[in-house]
Coordinates of C-alpha atoms and ligand atoms in Angstrom, one line a residue:
M6 CA 2.9 14.9 24.5
V7 CA 2.1 17.3 21.7
N8 CA 4.8 18.3 19.9
L9 CA 3.8 21.1 17.9
S10 CA 6.6 23.7 18.6
A11 CA 8.8 21.5 14.8
I12 CA 5.2 23.4 12.8
F13 CA 5.1 26.5 14.3
F14 CA 8.0 27.8 14.5
Q15 CA 9.1 26.1 11.1
G16 CA 11.2 29.5 8.7
G17 CA 11.6 31.4 11.7
V18 CA 8.1 32.7 12.3
A19 CA 6.8 32.6 15.9
L20 CA 3.0 31.6 15.7
R21 CA 0.5 32.2 19.3
L22 CA -1.2 28.9 19.4
P23 CA -5.0 29.7 18.7
P24 CA -6.6 29.4 21.9
Q25 CA -8.8 26.2 21.4
S26 CA -8.9 22.6 21.7
K27 CA -6.0 20.9 20.6
F28 CA -7.3 19.0 17.9
A29 CA -8.3 22.9 16.9
R30 CA -4.9 24.0 16.8
L31 CA -3.9 21.0 15.0
D32 CA -6.0 21.7 12.5
F33 CA -4.5 25.0 12.2
A34 CA -0.8 23.4 12.2
R35 CA -2.0 20.9 10.2
R36 CA -2.6 24.5 7.6
F37 CA 0.4 26.6 8.4
A38 CA 2.0 22.8 7.4
T39 CA 1.3 23.3 4.1
L40 CA 1.1 26.9 3.9
C41 CA 5.2 25.9 4.5
F42 CA 5.5 23.0 2.5
V43 CA 6.8 20.8 5.6
S44 CA 7.5 17.6 5.2
F45 CA 4.9 14.5 6.3
V46 CA 7.8 13.4 9.0
A47 CA 6.8 17.1 10.1
E48 CA 4.2 17.0 10.6
F49 CA 3.5 13.0 11.1
N50 CA 5.6 13.9 15.0
S51 CA 3.1 16.8 15.2
L52 CA 0.7 14.8 15.6
P53 CA -1.4 13.5 18.4
L54 CA -1.7 10.0 17.8
E55 CA -2.0 8.5 21.0
S56 CA -4.7 10.9 22.0
L57 CA -6.4 10.7 18.4
V58 CA -6.0 6.2 19.5
K59 CA -7.7 7.4 23.0
R60 CA -10.2 9.6 21.5
S61 CA -11.2 6.1 19.7
Q62 CA -10.6 4.1 21.9
S63 CA -13.9 5.3 24.1
A64 CA -15.7 8.0 21.6
G65 CA -19.4 7.4 22.0
I66 CA -22.3 6.8 19.9
Q67 CA -23.2 10.2 19.4
A68 CA -19.4 11.3 19.0
V69 CA -20.3 8.7 16.2
R70 CA -23.1 10.3 14.6
E71 CA -22.6 13.6 15.1
S72 CA -19.3 13.2 13.1
M73 CA -21.1 10.8 10.3
A74 CA -23.0 13.6 9.5
K75 CA -20.2 16.4 9.0
P76 CA -20.2 17.3 5.3
K77 CA -16.3 16.9 6.0
L78 CA -14.4 15.1 8.1
S79 CA -11.4 15.5 10.4
L80 CA -8.7 12.8 11.6
A81 CA -10.1 12.9 14.7
D82 CA -13.6 12.3 13.1
F83 CA -12.4 9.6 11.5
A84 CA -10.8 8.0 15.5
H85 CA -14.6 7.6 16.2
L86 CA -15.3 6.1 12.7
I87 CA -12.9 3.0 13.4
S88 CA -14.2 3.2 16.8
P89 CA -15.4 -0.2 19.1
A90 CA -19.1 2.4 18.9
G91 CA -18.8 3.2 15.4
A92 CA -19.0 -0.8 14.9
G93 CA -22.4 -0.6 16.6
L94 CA -23.6 1.9 13.4
L95 CA -22.1 -0.1 11.3
E96 CA -24.6 -1.4 8.5
H97 CA -25.3 2.8 8.6
M98 CA -22.0 3.1 7.4
G99 CA -22.1 0.8 4.9
R100 CA -24.3 2.6 3.4
R101 CA -23.7 5.9 3.5
S102 CA -19.7 4.4 2.1
Q103 CA -21.9 2.7 -1.1
A104 CA -23.2 6.2 -2.7
M105 CA -20.8 8.3 -1.5
T106 CA -18.5 5.6 -3.6
Q107 CA -20.9 5.4 -6.5
Q108 CA -21.4 9.3 -6.2
R109 CA -18.0 9.2 -7.1
F110 CA -16.6 6.3 -8.9
G111 CA -19.6 4.6 -10.5
K112 CA -20.4 1.1 -10.4
V113 CA -16.5 0.3 -12.0
I114 CA -14.4 -2.2 -10.1
R115 CA -10.6 -0.5 -12.0
M116 CA -8.2 -4.6 -12.1
F117 CA -4.8 -5.1 -12.0
A118 CA -1.9 -7.5 -11.0
P119 CA 0.8 -8.2 -9.2
L120 CA 4.1 -8.8 -11.9
Y121 CA 6.2 -9.7 -9.2
L122 CA 10.4 -8.8 -10.7
S123 CA 12.6 -10.7 -8.9
N124 CA 12.5 -11.8 -4.8
E125 CA 15.7 -11.4 -4.3
C126 CA 16.3 -8.5 -0.7
V127 CA 19.6 -7.3 1.0
N128 CA 16.5 -6.5 3.7
N129 CA 15.4 -8.2 6.6
C130 CA 11.8 -7.4 7.3
K131 CA 10.9 -10.4 10.0
Y132 CA 7.6 -10.6 8.9
C133 CA 8.3 -11.0 4.4
G134 CA 8.9 -14.5 2.2
F135 CA 11.5 -13.0 0.8
S136 CA 14.0 -11.4 4.1
R137 CA 17.8 -12.0 2.9
D138 CA 18.5 -14.3 5.9
N139 CA 15.2 -17.1 5.3
P140 CA 17.3 -19.5 2.8
I141 CA 14.6 -19.5 -0.3
L142 CA 14.7 -20.1 -3.9
R143 CA 15.1 -16.4 -5.6
V144 CA 15.4 -15.7 -8.6
T145 CA 15.5 -11.9 -11.1
L146 CA 13.7 -11.9 -14.5
S147 CA 15.4 -10.9 -17.8
L148 CA 13.3 -9.4 -19.3
E149 CA 11.9 -11.4 -22.0
D150 CA 11.1 -13.4 -19.2
V151 CA 9.4 -10.3 -17.5
K152 CA 8.0 -9.8 -21.5
R153 CA 6.9 -14.1 -21.1
E154 CA 5.3 -12.8 -17.6
A155 CA 3.2 -9.8 -18.7
Q156 CA 1.4 -11.5 -21.9
A157 CA -0.3 -13.8 -20.0
L158 CA -1.6 -11.2 -17.7
K159 CA -2.7 -9.4 -20.8
E160 CA -4.0 -12.5 -22.1
Q161 CA -6.3 -12.8 -18.8
G162 CA -7.9 -8.8 -19.2
F163 CA -5.5 -6.5 -17.3
R164 CA -3.7 -3.7 -18.7
N165 CA -2.8 -2.2 -15.1
L166 CA 0.4 -4.4 -14.1
L167 CA 2.0 -4.1 -10.6
L168 CA 5.8 -4.2 -10.9
V169 CA 7.3 -5.6 -7.7
A170 CA 10.8 -6.1 -6.5
G171 CA 12.6 -6.6 -3.3
E172 CA 15.2 -3.9 -2.7
H173 CA 18.0 -5.1 -4.7
P174 CA 20.4 -3.3 -5.7
K175 CA 22.6 -5.8 -8.3
F176 CA 20.1 -8.1 -9.1
V177 CA 17.6 -5.2 -9.5
S178 CA 19.1 -2.0 -10.8
N179 CA 17.6 1.4 -11.5
D180 CA 18.6 0.7 -15.2
Y181 CA 16.5 -2.9 -15.3
L182 CA 13.4 -1.3 -14.3
R183 CA 14.6 1.5 -16.1
D184 CA 14.3 -1.4 -19.0
C185 CA 11.8 -3.4 -17.9
I186 CA 9.1 -0.7 -17.9
A187 CA 10.3 0.4 -21.3
T188 CA 9.7 -2.9 -22.7
L189 CA 6.4 -3.2 -21.5
H190 CA 5.1 0.5 -22.0
A191 CA 4.6 0.2 -25.5
D192 CA 1.7 -2.5 -24.6
W193 CA 0.4 -1.6 -21.1
P194 CA -0.9 2.4 -20.5
G195 CA -1.4 1.8 -16.7
I196 CA 2.3 1.0 -14.8
S197 CA 2.9 1.5 -11.1
L198 CA 6.4 0.0 -9.4
E199 CA 5.9 -1.2 -6.1
V200 CA 9.9 -1.4 -5.5
G201 CA 12.7 0.0 -2.9
P202 CA 12.9 3.9 -1.8
M203 CA 14.7 5.8 -4.4
E204 CA 15.9 9.4 -4.6
A205 CA 13.2 12.0 -6.6
A206 CA 16.4 12.0 -9.4
D207 CA 16.2 8.4 -9.4
Y208 CA 12.8 8.2 -10.1
R209 CA 12.9 10.2 -12.5
P210 CA 14.2 8.1 -15.5
L211 CA 11.2 5.1 -14.7
V212 CA 8.3 8.5 -15.1
E213 CA 10.2 8.7 -18.0
A214 CA 10.6 5.1 -19.7
G215 CA 5.9 4.5 -18.7
A216 CA 6.1 4.0 -15.0
D217 CA 2.3 6.3 -14.0
G218 CA 2.0 4.8 -10.5
L219 CA 4.6 4.6 -6.6
V220 CA 3.1 2.3 -4.1
V221 CA 4.6 2.3 -1.2
Y222 CA 3.1 0.6 1.9
Q223 CA 5.4 2.2 6.0
E224 CA 3.9 -1.5 6.6
T225 CA 3.9 0.8 10.0
Y226 CA 3.9 4.2 11.6
D227 CA 4.3 2.9 15.0
R228 CA 8.3 4.1 15.0
K229 CA 9.7 1.1 17.9
I230 CA 7.6 -1.4 16.3
Y231 CA 9.6 -0.8 12.5
A232 CA 13.0 -1.2 14.6
D233 CA 11.9 -4.2 15.4
M234 CA 10.5 -5.7 12.9
H235 CA 13.5 -4.3 10.0
T236 CA 16.5 -5.6 10.9
A237 CA 18.7 -5.1 8.1
G238 CA 19.0 -2.9 5.6
P239 CA 18.4 0.4 4.4
K240 CA 15.0 -0.5 5.0
R241 CA 15.3 -0.2 8.6
N242 CA 15.7 4.3 7.8
F243 CA 12.1 5.0 8.8
D244 CA 11.8 8.7 8.4
W245 CA 14.0 8.0 4.5
R246 CA 10.1 5.8 3.6
L247 CA 7.7 8.0 4.9
E248 CA 9.2 10.7 2.7
T249 CA 9.0 8.2 -0.4
P250 CA 5.8 9.3 -1.9
E251 CA 6.9 12.6 -1.5
R252 CA 9.7 12.1 -4.0
A253 CA 7.8 9.9 -6.2
Y254 CA 5.4 12.6 -6.8
A255 CA 8.1 15.3 -7.0
A256 CA 9.9 12.4 -9.9
G257 CA 6.3 13.5 -11.7
F258 CA 5.0 10.1 -10.3
R259 CA 0.4 11.0 -10.8
R260 CA -0.2 8.3 -8.5
L261 CA 0.3 7.4 -5.4
G262 CA -0.3 4.1 -3.2
I263 CA 0.2 4.0 0.5
S264 CA -1.1 1.5 2.9
P265 CA 0.7 0.4 6.2
L266 CA 0.2 -3.3 7.4
Y267 CA -2.1 -4.4 9.2
G268 CA -1.1 -7.3 11.3
L269 CA 1.7 -5.5 13.0
A270 CA 0.9 -2.1 15.7
D271 CA -3.2 -1.4 16.7
W272 CA -5.0 -1.0 14.1
R273 CA -6.8 1.9 15.3
F274 CA -3.1 3.6 15.7
E275 CA -2.0 2.4 12.4
A276 CA -5.4 3.3 10.1
I277 CA -5.3 6.7 12.3
S278 CA -1.7 7.0 10.8
A279 CA -2.3 5.8 7.1
A280 CA -6.2 9.2 7.3
A281 CA -2.6 11.9 8.3
H282 CA -0.9 10.4 5.9
A283 CA -3.4 10.6 3.2
D284 CA -4.4 14.1 4.3
Y285 CA -1.1 15.6 4.1
L286 CA -0.5 14.5 0.0
L287 CA -3.7 15.1 -0.5
R288 CA -2.5 18.4 0.2
N289 CA 0.3 18.8 -1.3
C290 CA 0.9 16.4 -4.1
W291 CA -2.4 17.0 -4.7
K292 CA -2.2 16.8 -8.8
A293 CA -1.5 13.3 -7.9
A294 CA -4.3 10.6 -7.7
L295 CA -4.2 8.4 -4.7
T296 CA -4.9 5.4 -2.9
I297 CA -4.9 3.1 0.2
S298 CA -5.1 -0.4 0.1
T299 CA -6.7 -2.9 2.7
V300 CA -3.6 -4.6 3.8
R301 CA -3.3 -7.8 5.7
L302 CA -0.7 -9.9 7.7
R303 CA -0.5 -13.2 5.3
P304 CA 1.8 -16.4 6.4
C305 CA 5.2 -16.9 4.5
A306 CA 8.7 -18.2 4.6
G307 CA 9.8 -17.4 8.5
E308 CA 6.1 -17.9 9.2
F309 CA 6.6 -14.5 10.9
Q310 CA 3.0 -14.1 13.7
P311 CA 0.1 -11.5 13.4
L312 CA 0.9 -9.6 16.7
T313 CA -2.0 -7.4 16.3
H314 CA -5.3 -8.9 15.4
I315 CA -7.4 -6.6 12.7
S316 CA -11.4 -8.5 12.0
D317 CA -13.0 -8.4 9.6
R318 CA -15.7 -6.9 10.9
E319 CA -12.6 -4.6 11.7
L320 CA -11.6 -4.3 8.8
A321 CA -15.0 -3.6 7.2
Q322 CA -16.0 -0.4 9.2
L323 CA -11.9 0.8 7.7
V324 CA -13.1 1.0 4.5
C325 CA -16.5 2.3 5.0
A326 CA -14.4 4.9 7.6
L327 CA -11.9 6.0 4.5
R328 CA -14.4 6.5 2.0
L329 CA -17.0 9.1 4.2
M330 CA -13.1 10.8 4.9
F331 CA -11.6 11.0 1.5
P332 CA -14.4 10.8 -0.1
D333 CA -12.3 10.6 -4.0
V334 CA -9.4 8.7 -2.6
G335 CA -9.7 4.7 -4.5
L336 CA -9.3 2.4 -2.1
V337 CA -7.4 -0.8 -3.1
L338 CA -7.7 -5.3 -2.2
S339 CA -6.0 -7.4 -2.7
T340 CA -5.9 -11.4 -3.2
R341 CA -5.2 -11.2 0.9
E342 CA -8.6 -11.9 1.3
L343 CA -10.9 -15.2 1.1
P344 CA -13.3 -14.7 -1.3
K345 CA -16.5 -14.6 1.3
L346 CA -14.6 -11.2 2.5
R347 CA -14.1 -8.9 -0.7
D348 CA -16.5 -10.1 -2.1
G349 CA -18.4 -8.3 1.2
L350 CA -16.2 -5.4 0.6
I351 CA -16.6 -5.1 -3.1
P352 CA -19.7 -2.3 -2.7
L353 CA -18.8 -0.6 0.3
G354 CA -16.4 1.2 -1.2
I355 CA -13.6 -0.5 -2.6
T356 CA -12.6 0.8 -5.6
M357 CA -9.6 -1.1 -7.1
I358 CA -9.0 -4.4 -6.9
S359 CA -6.4 -7.9 -7.7
A360 CA -6.9 -11.2 -8.7
G361 CA -5.2 -14.6 -10.1
S362 CA -2.5 -13.5 -8.4
H363 CA 0.8 -14.9 -7.8
T364 CA 3.5 -13.2 -6.2
E365 CA 7.0 -15.1 -6.7
P366 CA 8.8 -13.9 -10.0
G367 CA 7.6 -16.7 -13.4
G368 CA 4.4 -17.1 -10.9
Y369 CA 2.0 -17.0 -14.7
T370 CA 3.5 -18.2 -16.7
G371 CA 7.0 -20.5 -14.4
A372 CA 9.9 -17.7 -17.0
G373 CA 13.0 -17.8 -15.2
K374 CA 12.3 -20.8 -13.5
E375 CA 15.4 -22.4 -14.8
K376 CA 17.8 -19.5 -12.9
I377 CA 16.8 -20.8 -9.4
H378 CA 18.9 -20.2 -6.7
H379 CA 19.9 -19.5 -3.6
T380 CA 21.7 -16.4 -3.1
E381 CA 23.7 -15.6 0.1
R382 CA 25.8 -12.5 1.3
G383 CA 24.3 -10.8 -1.6
R384 CA 26.3 -14.8 -4.1
I385 CA 23.9 -17.5 -6.4
V386 CA 24.3 -20.4 -4.9
E387 CA 23.0 -23.6 -7.3
L388 CA 20.6 -26.0 -5.5
A389 CA 21.4 -28.9 -4.2
S390 CA 18.4 -30.9 -4.8
G391 CA 17.1 -31.0 0.3
A392 CA 19.1 -28.2 1.3
S393 CA 16.0 -25.9 2.4
E394 CA 12.6 -26.8 2.9
W395 CA 12.0 -25.0 0.0
A396 CA 14.3 -26.4 -2.7
P397 CA 12.6 -27.7 -5.6
T398 CA 10.0 -31.6 -4.6
K399 CA 8.8 -33.0 -7.5
E400 CA 5.5 -31.3 -6.4
N401 CA 7.4 -27.9 -6.3
A402 CA 9.2 -27.9 -9.7
T403 CA 9.0 -25.3 -11.6
N404 CA 8.5 -21.7 -9.1
A405 CA 10.8 -19.2 -7.2
T406 CA 9.2 -18.9 -3.5
G407 CA 6.4 -16.4 -3.1
Q408 CA 6.4 -13.4 -1.1
F409 CA 3.0 -14.5 1.3
Q410 CA 0.2 -17.4 0.5
I411 CA -2.7 -15.0 -0.6
A412 CA -6.8 -16.0 0.6
D413 CA -8.9 -15.6 -2.7
E414 CA -7.2 -17.5 -4.9
R415 CA -9.7 -17.0 -7.9
S416 CA -8.3 -16.4 -12.1
A417 CA -8.8 -12.5 -13.2
G418 CA -13.2 -14.3 -15.2
E419 CA -13.7 -15.3 -12.3
V420 CA -13.1 -12.4 -10.2
A421 CA -14.4 -10.7 -13.2
A422 CA -17.8 -12.2 -13.5
L423 CA -18.2 -12.0 -9.7
I424 CA -17.7 -7.9 -9.8
R425 CA -21.0 -8.0 -12.3
K426 CA -22.8 -10.4 -11.0
L427 CA -22.9 -7.9 -7.9
G428 CA -24.4 -4.6 -9.9
Y429 CA -20.2 -2.9 -10.7
E430 CA -18.1 -3.2 -14.6
P431 CA -14.4 -4.7 -14.6
V432 CA -12.6 -1.1 -15.8
W433 CA -9.2 -3.9 -16.9
K434 CA -7.9 -0.3 -19.0
D435 CA -8.4 3.3 -17.7
W436 CA -5.9 5.6 -19.3
D437 CA -3.6 5.8 -22.0
A438 CA -0.8 7.7 -22.4
A439 CA -2.4 10.2 -25.4
L440 CA -4.6 11.4 -22.8
T441 CA -1.3 12.8 -21.1
A442 CA -0.1 15.3 -23.4
Ligands
SF4_513 S1 8.8 -6.2 2.6 FE1 10.3 -5.1 1.2 S2 12.4 -5.0 2.1 FE2 11.6 -5.8 3.4 S3 11.9 -8.4 2.2 FE3 10.3 -8.1 1.9 S4 10.6 -7.5 -0.1 FE4 12.3 -7.2 0.4

C-alpha cells in the first residue's frame, strides 16, 4: 500500500492529489518533498517499491525501448531498464551508456585506494568479517603506521585515498580519525571516509582537517533483511544510516557515495531503492558530487553466504541503467570483481576504480603487525597461537584479518596499463585544495 500522506501533509499543508497514475503522483510527491526539505527517510517510506519491482519484472521490450528513448528518466523508466526484458537490449543500452559517459566524463577513469585504519567493530553484521563476534586478528594503526601505508600507496601513484575503519569509538575515536586526516592532508588532495555514521557536528572537524568525501553503504534497503543482518550494535538503526549522506552534506563533505551491498535482498529492489536515494540526493544535496558503487558480497571471515544473486550480465545491465538514469553521477567499481569482468565493465559507464587493494589494516606494508590481537567485549586479548583459525601461522604471520577477499589481485600499475590499453586515461589526482578557495 502506498503511503503518500506523510509527504502531502507535511507542514500542515494539504494538497489534492493530481488525478493521474500512481507513478505521476509519485513524481509529484517527490517534487513536493523537495520543496519541503523532507528527509529521504520520509520519501523512502512513501515509495511504491513493490509496485516498481513488479513493473520491472513484467515490463515488455516496447516499454524498455520507450524508456530508453526519453531524455530524462523516471524511477519507473529505471525499473524498465533493469527488467528481464531490458537484458535483451543490453548491447544497445551499453552503446548509449558508453557514449553518454564519454560525453560527460571524457575518456578518463579516476583511481583510488582504500586504506584500512582499523578492523575493530562494535557491530555484528552477518556478512562482514569485522563483526565483533568473529575471533579475527585485529589492529588499529598508529599515525606512524597510517603514514607508512599512505606512503606505499603514494609510491604506486595514488592521490585519492579512502580511509576505512570499523565502528568502534574506543579504538576509532573521532579525534583519532581527525588526526589521521590531518596527518595525511598535505600529501593527499583527495581523502574520503568510510567509517561509522556520525552526527553532522562530529563530521565537521573531519572536513576541516581535510576530508572531502563520505561513503556510506546502506547495505540493504529492505528493512526486514536489514534487521536480520544487523544483530547487534548501533548499526541496527536503519533510518539513522539512511540519513547519513544528508548529515555529511550538512557538515560540508563535497563528495557523497552510496550503494546497497548486492547479495542481501532482491537486486532489482535494491537498485530501484538506490536510484531513488540518488535522485533524492541530487535534488537536495546538489552541491556535492555523487557516486554510486556496484558492490557484490564477497567471501569473508564468518563465511556468510549471499542470500540473493545478481549475475555478471545483470551487473552490466545495472551499470548501463544507472548511467542512463544519472548521466553525471560517478559509478564506482571495486576489486570485489574478477579482472575479466572489471575490464568489460570499465567502458560501459564506470568512472572510478580501486586497484591493488588490501582490506586489512597494515595490508600494504605490514604496519601494525606487532600489535595484532583479539578483541573480546571491547578488551584487547593477547594472541595465543592456535587460539583461533585466524591465529598466526608461518604462512600468514604478519597481518590483521581482512574485511573480505578481493577478486582482482592485479597491482595498481597493471590496472592502469589495462585502462590505457582500453583507450582511457587513468587519473590519479583530480582535485587540489587550492581550487576550493
Ligand atoms: S560492515 Fe561495517 S559496521 Fe558491520 S561489522 Fe563490518 S565494519 Fe563493522
